[in-house]
Amino acid sequence: MFFKKIKLDESIEKVLEKREQKLVKKLLKKEIASLIRVTYNTTIIESFSIFQLKLKQNEQTQVYQNKINEINAKLRQSVFEEKFKSFSESALSKISSAIAPQISGYDAIKKAVALQLVSKQPIHLLLIGDPGTGKTDIARSASELAPISAYGLGSGTSSAGLVVTVKGNEVIPGLLPMANDGLCVIDELNLMRKEDYAGLYNAMEKGFVTYDKGGKHFKFDARVKILATANPTHDEFKSASIEAIKKQIPFEPALLSRFHFVFIIKKPSIKRFMEITEHVIEKKTKAITAADKFFIKEYIRWIQKNLPQEPHFTEANKRRIVDFVKHLKLNEKQFVTKITPRFVVGLVRLCGASALIENRKEVTKDDVERVKNLVNECLKIQT
């Protein structure tokens, strides 16, 4: 391990108390070494993990570990909050662009997933598409950005595995409880057996799961947001017509209706395929680093901790949503999925998440218009 030696001009107490700037050099890991300026009102720092600090007085070295931890916490909170406030102005575009950046297009899906990540209320999304369309990449990427997440394959997840894992006499929370208050990703949901859906139903509707073994009853919290992927029946959509696509959706209404939004993804046209090819060859997208993922996770945590669960809706914006739902209901035959009360709940929650993601407590007209555009795209067939 490498360290950078540093000099402390004054005692820690004075550094914290005095208004004027003091240069504080510290023993830091080499890879995060930086110069920190501490002032009374603001703190500027480029890296955060203060590892150890020693102060030499009267030829004796004293270690102030508690004070170091206190300083570190204040530095971290102050700097992150400033960065978060700046980031919030364009948070939706930045977070959505961090979702499967190697996959070109699907902006509406990525934005819906970004809002799902930030939402403090459950929003359940289902991506049904042809193989090779990138839906698994989107789902896996989302699980890497969520502060709390669990990832499982439909083909390898039984009802017991969703709810619990049993090792001998020990009952351990399964996939759904592991994702409590977070995101649960289920890839290839169509490969899960129908008899294993019960735990999923409970989590999506009630926020908990149960398991009985040896006369004992177990109950685990599972307040989750589900992001699932699936292939159509016969693996690939055979036609672009609405009726043909409906026949190839591999789920019964009981499960399908529990998702707020369903995205249908077909293989790209030749024109779209060439755009994707150019995107890959030109490498137009920057790679998302571990630091980027960490920052996004911290931002989501900060939003969920500091903002209300349900942002405020004005009467005017409530009316905009009602009018939009009425329009959709009148044109329901044009869509693959039905416009249900659960769909409306999801619509309202997306509007709330649109405000939250930009660090706002009130839903604006722009939020409603943004979500209307996303929902219109959701109801279309993605290519």
JSON list of N, CA and C in Angstrom, two decimals, residues 28-98:
[
{"chain": "A", "resi": 28, "resn": "LEU", "atom": "N", "xyz": [-2.91, 9.51, 2.87]},
{"chain": "A", "resi": 28, "resn": "LEU", "atom": "CA", "xyz": [-3.98, 8.97, 2.05]},
{"chain": "A", "resi": 28, "resn": "LEU", "atom": "C", "xyz": [-3.44, 7.84, 1.18]},
{"chain": "A", "resi": 29, "resn": "LYS", "atom": "N", "xyz": [-4.30, 6.96, 0.81]},
{"chain": "A", "resi": 29, "resn": "LYS", "atom": "CA", "xyz": [-3.92, 5.97, -0.17]},
{"chain": "A", "resi": 29, "resn": "LYS", "atom": "C", "xyz": [-3.51, 6.70, -1.45]},
{"chain": "A", "resi": 30, "resn": "LYS", "atom": "N", "xyz": [-2.49, 6.20, -2.10]},
{"chain": "A", "resi": 30, "resn": "LYS", "atom": "CA", "xyz": [-1.93, 6.88, -3.26]},
{"chain": "A", "resi": 30, "resn": "LYS", "atom": "C", "xyz": [-2.98, 7.16, -4.32]},
{"chain": "A", "resi": 31, "resn": "GLU", "atom": "N", "xyz": [-3.85, 6.18, -4.56]},
{"chain": "A", "resi": 31, "resn": "GLU", "atom": "CA", "xyz": [-4.79, 6.33, -5.66]},
{"chain": "A", "resi": 31, "resn": "GLU", "atom": "C", "xyz": [-5.87, 7.37, -5.39]},
{"chain": "A", "resi": 32, "resn": "ILE", "atom": "N", "xyz": [-6.03, 7.81, -4.13]},
{"chain": "A", "resi": 32, "resn": "ILE", "atom": "CA", "xyz": [-7.03, 8.83, -3.86]},
{"chain": "A", "resi": 32, "resn": "ILE", "atom": "C", "xyz": [-6.41, 10.08, -3.25]},
{"chain": "A", "resi": 33, "resn": "ALA", "atom": "N", "xyz": [-5.07, 10.17, -3.30]},
{"chain": "A", "resi": 33, "resn": "ALA", "atom": "CA", "xyz": [-4.40, 11.31, -2.68]},
{"chain": "A", "resi": 33, "resn": "ALA", "atom": "C", "xyz": [-4.83, 12.60, -3.35]},
{"chain": "A", "resi": 34, "resn": "SER", "atom": "N", "xyz": [-5.09, 13.63, -2.55]},
{"chain": "A", "resi": 34, "resn": "SER", "atom": "CA", "xyz": [-5.46, 14.92, -3.10]},
{"chain": "A", "resi": 34, "resn": "SER", "atom": "C", "xyz": [-5.28, 15.99, -2.04]},
{"chain": "A", "resi": 35, "resn": "LEU", "atom": "N", "xyz": [-5.35, 17.23, -2.47]},
{"chain": "A", "resi": 35, "resn": "LEU", "atom": "CA", "xyz": [-5.24, 18.36, -1.55]},
{"chain": "A", "resi": 35, "resn": "LEU", "atom": "C", "xyz": [-6.64, 18.81, -1.18]},
{"chain": "A", "resi": 36, "resn": "ILE", "atom": "N", "xyz": [-6.87, 18.96, 0.10]},
{"chain": "A", "resi": 36, "resn": "ILE", "atom": "CA", "xyz": [-8.20, 19.30, 0.60]},
{"chain": "A", "resi": 36, "resn": "ILE", "atom": "C", "xyz": [-8.17, 20.68, 1.22]},
{"chain": "A", "resi": 37, "resn": "ARG", "atom": "N", "xyz": [-9.12, 21.51, 0.86]},
{"chain": "A", "resi": 37, "resn": "ARG", "atom": "CA", "xyz": [-9.24, 22.83, 1.48]},
{"chain": "A", "resi": 37, "resn": "ARG", "atom": "C", "xyz": [-10.47, 22.83, 2.37]},
{"chain": "A", "resi": 38, "resn": "VAL", "atom": "N", "xyz": [-10.28, 23.15, 3.62]},
{"chain": "A", "resi": 38, "resn": "VAL", "atom": "CA", "xyz": [-11.39, 23.15, 4.57]},
{"chain": "A", "resi": 38, "resn": "VAL", "atom": "C", "xyz": [-11.72, 24.59, 4.95]},
{"chain": "A", "resi": 39, "resn": "THR", "atom": "N", "xyz": [-12.96, 24.97, 4.81]},
{"chain": "A", "resi": 39, "resn": "THR", "atom": "CA", "xyz": [-13.40, 26.29, 5.25]},
{"chain": "A", "resi": 39, "resn": "THR", "atom": "C", "xyz": [-14.61, 26.09, 6.16]},
{"chain": "A", "resi": 40, "resn": "TYR", "atom": "N", "xyz": [-15.04, 27.17, 6.76]},
{"chain": "A", "resi": 40, "resn": "TYR", "atom": "CA", "xyz": [-16.16, 27.10, 7.71]},
{"chain": "A", "resi": 40, "resn": "TYR", "atom": "C", "xyz": [-17.46, 26.78, 6.98]},
{"chain": "A", "resi": 41, "resn": "ASN", "atom": "N", "xyz": [-17.63, 27.40, 5.81]},
{"chain": "A", "resi": 41, "resn": "ASN", "atom": "CA", "xyz": [-18.90, 27.28, 5.13]},
{"chain": "A", "resi": 41, "resn": "ASN", "atom": "C", "xyz": [-18.93, 26.21, 4.04]},
{"chain": "A", "resi": 42, "resn": "THR", "atom": "N", "xyz": [-17.80, 25.90, 3.50]},
{"chain": "A", "resi": 42, "resn": "THR", "atom": "CA", "xyz": [-17.80, 24.96, 2.38]},
{"chain": "A", "resi": 42, "resn": "THR", "atom": "C", "xyz": [-16.56, 24.11, 2.40]},
{"chain": "A", "resi": 43, "resn": "THR", "atom": "N", "xyz": [-16.65, 22.98, 1.80]},
{"chain": "A", "resi": 43, "resn": "THR", "atom": "CA", "xyz": [-15.53, 22.06, 1.73]},
{"chain": "A", "resi": 43, "resn": "THR", "atom": "C", "xyz": [-15.34, 21.63, 0.29]},
{"chain": "A", "resi": 44, "resn": "ILE", "atom": "N", "xyz": [-14.12, 21.66, -0.18]},
{"chain": "A", "resi": 44, "resn": "ILE", "atom": "CA", "xyz": [-13.83, 21.25, -1.54]},
{"chain": "A", "resi": 44, "resn": "ILE", "atom": "C", "xyz": [-12.87, 20.08, -1.49]},
{"chain": "A", "resi": 45, "resn": "ILE", "atom": "N", "xyz": [-13.24, 19.01, -2.12]},
{"chain": "A", "resi": 45, "resn": "ILE", "atom": "CA", "xyz": [-12.40, 17.81, -2.09]},
{"chain": "A", "resi": 45, "resn": "ILE", "atom": "C", "xyz": [-12.64, 17.01, -3.36]},
{"chain": "A", "resi": 46, "resn": "GLU", "atom": "N", "xyz": [-11.62, 16.37, -3.84]},
{"chain": "A", "resi": 46, "resn": "GLU", "atom": "CA", "xyz": [-11.76, 15.57, -5.04]},
{"chain": "A", "resi": 46, "resn": "GLU", "atom": "C", "xyz": [-11.84, 14.07, -4.73]},
{"chain": "A", "resi": 47, "resn": "SER", "atom": "N", "xyz": [-11.50, 13.68, -3.50]},
{"chain": "A", "resi": 47, "resn": "SER", "atom": "CA", "xyz": [-11.62, 12.28, -3.10]},
{"chain": "A", "resi": 47, "resn": "SER", "atom": "C", "xyz": [-11.91, 12.22, -1.62]},
{"chain": "A", "resi": 48, "resn": "PHE", "atom": "N", "xyz": [-12.44, 11.10, -1.14]},
{"chain": "A", "resi": 48, "resn": "PHE", "atom": "CA", "xyz": [-13.14, 11.15, 0.12]},
{"chain": "A", "resi": 48, "resn": "PHE", "atom": "C", "xyz": [-12.66, 10.23, 1.24]},
{"chain": "A", "resi": 49, "resn": "SER", "atom": "N", "xyz": [-12.01, 9.13, 0.94]},
{"chain": "A", "resi": 49, "resn": "SER", "atom": "CA", "xyz": [-11.72, 8.16, 1.99]},
{"chain": "A", "resi": 49, "resn": "SER", "atom": "C", "xyz": [-10.49, 8.55, 2.78]},
{"chain": "A", "resi": 50, "resn": "ILE", "atom": "N", "xyz": [-10.69, 9.34, 3.82]},
{"chain": "A", "resi": 50, "resn": "ILE", "atom": "CA", "xyz": [-9.57, 9.72, 4.68]},
{"chain": "A", "resi": 50, "resn": "ILE", "atom": "C", "xyz": [-9.23, 8.52, 5.54]},
{"chain": "A", "resi": 51, "resn": "PHE", "atom": "N", "xyz": [-8.04, 8.01, 5.38]},
{"chain": "A", "resi": 51, "resn": "PHE", "atom": "CA", "xyz": [-7.68, 6.73, 5.97]},
{"chain": "A", "resi": 51, "resn": "PHE", "atom": "C", "xyz": [-7.08, 6.87, 7.36]},
{"chain": "A", "resi": 52, "resn": "GLN", "atom": "N", "xyz": [-6.14, 7.81, 7.53]},
{"chain": "A", "resi": 52, "resn": "GLN", "atom": "CA", "xyz": [-5.51, 7.98, 8.83]},
{"chain": "A", "resi": 52, "resn": "GLN", "atom": "C", "xyz": [-4.84, 9.34, 8.86]},
{"chain": "A", "resi": 53, "resn": "LEU", "atom": "N", "xyz": [-4.81, 9.95, 10.02]},
{"chain": "A", "resi": 53, "resn": "LEU", "atom": "CA", "xyz": [-4.15, 11.24, 10.17]},
{"chain": "A", "resi": 53, "resn": "LEU", "atom": "C", "xyz": [-3.42, 11.26, 11.49]},
{"chain": "A", "resi": 54, "resn": "LYS", "atom": "N", "xyz": [-2.15, 11.72, 11.48]},
{"chain": "A", "resi": 54, "resn": "LYS", "atom": "CA", "xyz": [-1.36, 11.78, 12.70]},
{"chain": "A", "resi": 54, "resn": "LYS", "atom": "C", "xyz": [-0.87, 13.21, 12.91]},
{"chain": "A", "resi": 55, "resn": "LEU", "atom": "N", "xyz": [-0.86, 13.63, 14.14]},
{"chain": "A", "resi": 55, "resn": "LEU", "atom": "CA", "xyz": [-0.45, 14.98, 14.50]},
{"chain": "A", "resi": 55, "resn": "LEU", "atom": "C", "xyz": [0.71, 14.90, 15.49]},
{"chain": "A", "resi": 56, "resn": "LYS", "atom": "N", "xyz": [1.79, 15.63, 15.17]},
{"chain": "A", "resi": 56, "resn": "LYS", "atom": "CA", "xyz": [2.97, 15.58, 16.03]},
{"chain": "A", "resi": 56, "resn": "LYS", "atom": "C", "xyz": [2.97, 16.79, 16.96]},
{"chain": "A", "resi": 57, "resn": "GLN", "atom": "N", "xyz": [2.94, 16.56, 18.26]},
{"chain": "A", "resi": 57, "resn": "GLN", "atom": "CA", "xyz": [2.98, 17.62, 19.26]},
{"chain": "A", "resi": 57, "resn": "GLN", "atom": "C", "xyz": [3.93, 17.21, 20.37]},
{"chain": "A", "resi": 58, "resn": "ASN", "atom": "N", "xyz": [4.86, 18.13, 20.73]},
{"chain": "A", "resi": 58, "resn": "ASN", "atom": "CA", "xyz": [5.83, 17.85, 21.80]},
{"chain": "A", "resi": 58, "resn": "ASN", "atom": "C", "xyz": [6.56, 16.53, 21.56]},
{"chain": "A", "resi": 59, "resn": "GLU", "atom": "N", "xyz": [6.91, 16.31, 20.30]},
{"chain": "A", "resi": 59, "resn": "GLU", "atom": "CA", "xyz": [7.68, 15.13, 19.89]},
{"chain": "A", "resi": 59, "resn": "GLU", "atom": "C", "xyz": [6.90, 13.82, 20.08]},
{"chain": "A", "resi": 60, "resn": "GLN", "atom": "N", "xyz": [5.62, 13.95, 20.37]},
{"chain": "A", "resi": 60, "resn": "GLN", "atom": "CA", "xyz": [4.80, 12.74, 20.53]},
{"chain": "A", "resi": 60, "resn": "GLN", "atom": "C", "xyz": [3.71, 12.73, 19.45]},
{"chain": "A", "resi": 61, "resn": "THR", "atom": "N", "xyz": [3.48, 11.56, 18.93]},
{"chain": "A", "resi": 61, "resn": "THR", "atom": "CA", "xyz": [2.48, 11.42, 17.88]},
{"chain": "A", "resi": 61, "resn": "THR", "atom": "C", "xyz": [1.15, 10.99, 18.48]},
{"chain": "A", "resi": 62, "resn": "GLN", "atom": "N", "xyz": [0.11, 11.74, 18.16]},
{"chain": "A", "resi": 62, "resn": "GLN", "atom": "CA", "xyz": [-1.22, 11.42, 18.65]},
{"chain": "A", "resi": 62, "resn": "GLN", "atom": "C", "xyz": [-2.11, 11.05, 17.46]},
{"chain": "A", "resi": 63, "resn": "VAL", "atom": "N", "xyz": [-2.91, 10.06, 17.64]},
{"chain": "A", "resi": 63, "resn": "VAL", "atom": "CA", "xyz": [-3.81, 9.64, 16.57]},
{"chain": "A", "resi": 63, "resn": "VAL", "atom": "C", "xyz": [-5.23, 10.03, 16.94]},
{"chain": "A", "resi": 64, "resn": "TYR", "atom": "N", "xyz": [-5.87, 10.82, 16.11]},
{"chain": "A", "resi": 64, "resn": "TYR", "atom": "CA", "xyz": [-7.21, 11.32, 16.38]},
{"chain": "A", "resi": 64, "resn": "TYR", "atom": "C", "xyz": [-8.21, 10.58, 15.47]},
{"chain": "A", "resi": 65, "resn": "GLN", "atom": "N", "xyz": [-8.37, 9.29, 15.70]},
{"chain": "A", "resi": 65, "resn": "GLN", "atom": "CA", "xyz": [-9.20, 8.52, 14.78]},
{"chain": "A", "resi": 65, "resn": "GLN", "atom": "C", "xyz": [-10.66, 8.96, 14.79]},
{"chain": "A", "resi": 66, "resn": "ASN", "atom": "N", "xyz": [-11.20, 9.27, 15.97]},
{"chain": "A", "resi": 66, "resn": "ASN", "atom": "CA", "xyz": [-12.60, 9.69, 16.03]},
{"chain": "A", "resi": 66, "resn": "ASN", "atom": "C", "xyz": [-12.82, 10.99, 15.28]},
{"chain": "A", "resi": 67, "resn": "LYS", "atom": "N", "xyz": [-11.88, 11.93, 15.47]},
{"chain": "A", "resi": 67, "resn": "LYS", "atom": "CA", "xyz": [-12.00, 13.21, 14.77]},
{"chain": "A", "resi": 67, "resn": "LYS", "atom": "C", "xyz": [-11.84, 13.02, 13.27]},
{"chain": "A", "resi": 68, "resn": "ILE", "atom": "N", "xyz": [-10.95, 12.11, 12.90]},
{"chain": "A", "resi": 68, "resn": "ILE", "atom": "CA", "xyz": [-10.74, 11.84, 11.48]},
{"chain": "A", "resi": 68, "resn": "ILE", "atom": "C", "xyz": [-12.04, 11.34, 10.86]},
{"chain": "A", "resi": 69, "resn": "ASN", "atom": "N", "xyz": [-12.70, 10.41, 11.54]},
{"chain": "A", "resi": 69, "resn": "ASN", "atom": "CA", "xyz": [-13.96, 9.89, 11.04]},
{"chain": "A", "resi": 69, "resn": "ASN", "atom": "C", "xyz": [-15.01, 10.98, 10.94]},
{"chain": "A", "resi": 70, "resn": "GLU", "atom": "N", "xyz": [-15.01, 11.87, 11.93]},
{"chain": "A", "resi": 70, "resn": "GLU", "atom": "CA", "xyz": [-15.97, 12.98, 11.93]},
{"chain": "A", "resi": 70, "resn": "GLU", "atom": "C", "xyz": [-15.72, 13.90, 10.75]},
{"chain": "A", "resi": 71, "resn": "ILE", "atom": "N", "xyz": [-14.44, 14.25, 10.53]},
{"chain": "A", "resi": 71, "resn": "ILE", "atom": "CA", "xyz": [-14.10, 15.12, 9.40]},
{"chain": "A", "resi": 71, "resn": "ILE", "atom": "C", "xyz": [-14.46, 14.44, 8.09]},
{"chain": "A", "resi": 72, "resn": "ASN", "atom": "N", "xyz": [-14.11, 13.17, 7.99]},
{"chain": "A", "resi": 72, "resn": "ASN", "atom": "CA", "xyz": [-14.37, 12.44, 6.76]},
{"chain": "A", "resi": 72, "resn": "ASN", "atom": "C", "xyz": [-15.86, 12.43, 6.42]},
{"chain": "A", "resi": 73, "resn": "ALA", "atom": "N", "xyz": [-16.70, 12.20, 7.42]},
{"chain": "A", "resi": 73, "resn": "ALA", "atom": "CA", "xyz": [-18.14, 12.17, 7.21]},
{"chain": "A", "resi": 73, "resn": "ALA", "atom": "C", "xyz": [-18.65, 13.52, 6.74]},
{"chain": "A", "resi": 74, "resn": "LYS", "atom": "N", "xyz": [-18.14, 14.61, 7.37]},
{"chain": "A", "resi": 74, "resn": "LYS", "atom": "CA", "xyz": [-18.59, 15.95, 6.99]},
{"chain": "A", "resi": 74, "resn": "LYS", "atom": "C", "xyz": [-18.11, 16.31, 5.59]},
{"chain": "A", "resi": 75, "resn": "LEU", "atom": "N", "xyz": [-16.86, 15.97, 5.30]},
{"chain": "A", "resi": 75, "resn": "LEU", "atom": "CA", "xyz": [-16.33, 16.24, 3.96]},
{"chain": "A", "resi": 75, "resn": "LEU", "atom": "C", "xyz": [-17.15, 15.50, 2.91]},
{"chain": "A", "resi": 76, "resn": "ARG", "atom": "N", "xyz": [-17.37, 14.25, 3.17]},
{"chain": "A", "resi": 76, "resn": "ARG", "atom": "CA", "xyz": [-18.10, 13.41, 2.22]},
{"chain": "A", "resi": 76, "resn": "ARG", "atom": "C", "xyz": [-19.51, 13.94, 1.98]},
{"chain": "A", "resi": 77, "resn": "GLN", "atom": "N", "xyz": [-20.22, 14.24, 3.05]},
{"chain": "A", "resi": 77, "resn": "GLN", "atom": "CA", "xyz": [-21.59, 14.72, 2.93]},
{"chain": "A", "resi": 77, "resn": "GLN", "atom": "C", "xyz": [-21.64, 16.05, 2.19]},
{"chain": "A", "resi": 78, "resn": "SER", "atom": "N", "xyz": [-20.76, 16.97, 2.57]},
{"chain": "A", "resi": 78, "resn": "SER", "atom": "CA", "xyz": [-20.76, 18.30, 1.97]},
{"chain": "A", "resi": 78, "resn": "SER", "atom": "C", "xyz": [-20.46, 18.25, 0.48]},
{"chain": "A", "resi": 79, "resn": "VAL", "atom": "N", "xyz": [-19.41, 17.51, 0.13]},
{"chain": "A", "resi": 79, "resn": "VAL", "atom": "CA", "xyz": [-19.00, 17.47, -1.27]},
{"chain": "A", "resi": 79, "resn": "VAL", "atom": "C", "xyz": [-20.00, 16.74, -2.13]},
{"chain": "A", "resi": 80, "resn": "PHE", "atom": "N", "xyz": [-20.48, 15.61, -1.64]},
{"chain": "A", "resi": 80, "resn": "PHE", "atom": "CA", "xyz": [-21.46, 14.87, -2.42]},
{"chain": "A", "resi": 80, "resn": "PHE", "atom": "C", "xyz": [-22.73, 15.68, -2.63]},
{"chain": "A", "resi": 81, "resn": "GLU", "atom": "N", "xyz": [-23.19, 16.40, -1.63]},
{"chain": "A", "resi": 81, "resn": "GLU", "atom": "CA", "xyz": [-24.41, 17.17, -1.78]},
{"chain": "A", "resi": 81, "resn": "GLU", "atom": "C", "xyz": [-24.26, 18.24, -2.85]},
{"chain": "A", "resi": 82, "resn": "GLU", "atom": "N", "xyz": [-23.11, 18.90, -2.88]},
{"chain": "A", "resi": 82, "resn": "GLU", "atom": "CA", "xyz": [-22.86, 19.90, -3.91]},
{"chain": "A", "resi": 82, "resn": "GLU", "atom": "C", "xyz": [-22.86, 19.25, -5.29]},
{"chain": "A", "resi": 83, "resn": "LYS", "atom": "N", "xyz": [-22.19, 18.12, -5.40]},
{"chain": "A", "resi": 83, "resn": "LYS", "atom": "CA", "xyz": [-22.12, 17.43, -6.68]},
{"chain": "A", "resi": 83, "resn": "LYS", "atom": "C", "xyz": [-23.50, 16.90, -7.08]},
{"chain": "A", "resi": 84, "resn": "PHE", "atom": "N", "xyz": [-24.26, 16.42, -6.11]},
{"chain": "A", "resi": 84, "resn": "PHE", "atom": "CA", "xyz": [-25.59, 15.90, -6.40]},
{"chain": "A", "resi": 84, "resn": "PHE", "atom": "C", "xyz": [-26.51, 17.00, -6.93]},
{"chain": "A", "resi": 85, "resn": "LYS", "atom": "N", "xyz": [-26.45, 18.17, -6.31]},
{"chain": "A", "resi": 85, "resn": "LYS", "atom": "CA", "xyz": [-27.31, 19.28, -6.74]},
{"chain": "A", "resi": 85, "resn": "LYS", "atom": "C", "xyz": [-26.98, 19.69, -8.17]},
{"chain": "A", "resi": 86, "resn": "SER", "atom": "N", "xyz": [-25.72, 19.68, -8.51]},
{"chain": "A", "resi": 86, "resn": "SER", "atom": "CA", "xyz": [-25.31, 20.00, -9.88]},
{"chain": "A", "resi": 86, "resn": "SER", "atom": "C", "xyz": [-25.75, 18.89, -10.84]},
{"chain": "A", "resi": 87, "resn": "PHE", "atom": "N", "xyz": [-25.58, 17.65, -10.42]},
{"chain": "A", "resi": 87, "resn": "PHE", "atom": "CA", "xyz": [-25.93, 16.50, -11.25]},
{"chain": "A", "resi": 87, "resn": "PHE", "atom": "C", "xyz": [-27.43, 16.42, -11.50]},
{"chain": "A", "resi": 88, "resn": "SER", "atom": "N", "xyz": [-28.23, 16.86, -10.54]},
{"chain": "A", "resi": 88, "resn": "SER", "atom": "CA", "xyz": [-29.69, 16.70, -10.62]},
{"chain": "A", "resi": 88, "resn": "SER", "atom": "C", "xyz": [-30.30, 17.41, -11.82]},
{"chain": "A", "resi": 89, "resn": "GLU", "atom": "N", "xyz": [-29.65, 18.46, -12.29]},
{"chain": "A", "resi": 89, "resn": "GLU", "atom": "CA", "xyz": [-30.20, 19.25, -13.39]},
{"chain": "A", "resi": 89, "resn": "GLU", "atom": "C", "xyz": [-30.32, 18.42, -14.67]},
{"chain": "A", "resi": 90, "resn": "SER", "atom": "N", "xyz": [-29.47, 17.43, -14.83]},
{"chain": "A", "resi": 90, "resn": "SER", "atom": "CA", "xyz": [-29.52, 16.58, -16.03]},
{"chain": "A", "resi": 90, "resn": "SER", "atom": "C", "xyz": [-29.47, 15.11, -15.65]},
{"chain": "A", "resi": 91, "resn": "ALA", "atom": "N", "xyz": [-29.99, 14.79, -14.47]},
{"chain": "A", "resi": 91, "resn": "ALA", "atom": "CA", "xyz": [-29.86, 13.43, -13.93]},
{"chain": "A", "resi": 91, "resn": "ALA", "atom": "C", "xyz": [-30.53, 12.37, -14.80]},
{"chain": "A", "resi": 92, "resn": "LEU", "atom": "N", "xyz": [-31.70, 12.67, -15.34]},
{"chain": "A", "resi": 92, "resn": "LEU", "atom": "CA", "xyz": [-32.40, 11.65, -16.12]},
{"chain": "A", "resi": 92, "resn": "LEU", "atom": "C", "xyz": [-31.60, 11.26, -17.35]},
{"chain": "A", "resi": 93, "resn": "SER", "atom": "N", "xyz": [-31.11, 12.24, -18.09]},
{"chain": "A", "resi": 93, "resn": "SER", "atom": "CA", "xyz": [-30.36, 11.91, -19.30]},
{"chain": "A", "resi": 93, "resn": "SER", "atom": "C", "xyz": [-29.05, 11.21, -18.97]},
{"chain": "A", "resi": 94, "resn": "LYS", "atom": "N", "xyz": [-28.42, 11.60, -17.86]},
{"chain": "A", "resi": 94, "resn": "LYS", "atom": "CA", "xyz": [-27.13, 11.00, -17.50]},
{"chain": "A", "resi": 94, "resn": "LYS", "atom": "C", "xyz": [-27.29, 9.58, -16.98]},
{"chain": "A", "resi": 95, "resn": "ILE", "atom": "N", "xyz": [-28.30, 9.36, -16.15]},
{"chain": "A", "resi": 95, "resn": "ILE", "atom": "CA", "xyz": [-28.51, 8.01, -15.62]},
{"chain": "A", "resi": 95, "resn": "ILE", "atom": "C", "xyz": [-28.98, 7.07, -16.73]},
{"chain": "A", "resi": 96, "resn": "SER", "atom": "N", "xyz": [-29.89, 7.55, -17.57]},
{"chain": "A", "resi": 96, "resn": "SER", "atom": "CA", "xyz": [-30.37, 6.69, -18.66]},
{"chain": "A", "resi": 96, "resn": "SER", "atom": "C", "xyz": [-29.26, 6.37, -19.65]},
{"chain": "A", "resi": 97, "resn": "SER", "atom": "N", "xyz": [-28.35, 7.31, -19.87]},
{"chain": "A", "resi": 97, "resn": "SER", "atom": "CA", "xyz": [-27.23, 7.04, -20.79]},
{"chain": "A", "resi": 97, "resn": "SER", "atom": "C", "xyz": [-26.21, 6.09, -20.17]},
{"chain": "A", "resi": 98, "resn": "ALA", "atom": "N", "xyz": [-26.26, 5.92, -18.85]},
{"chain": "A", "resi": 98, "resn": "ALA", "atom": "CA", "xyz": [-25.37, 4.98, -18.17]},
{"chain": "A", "resi": 98, "resn": "ALA", "atom": "C", "xyz": [-25.93, 3.56, -18.16]}
]
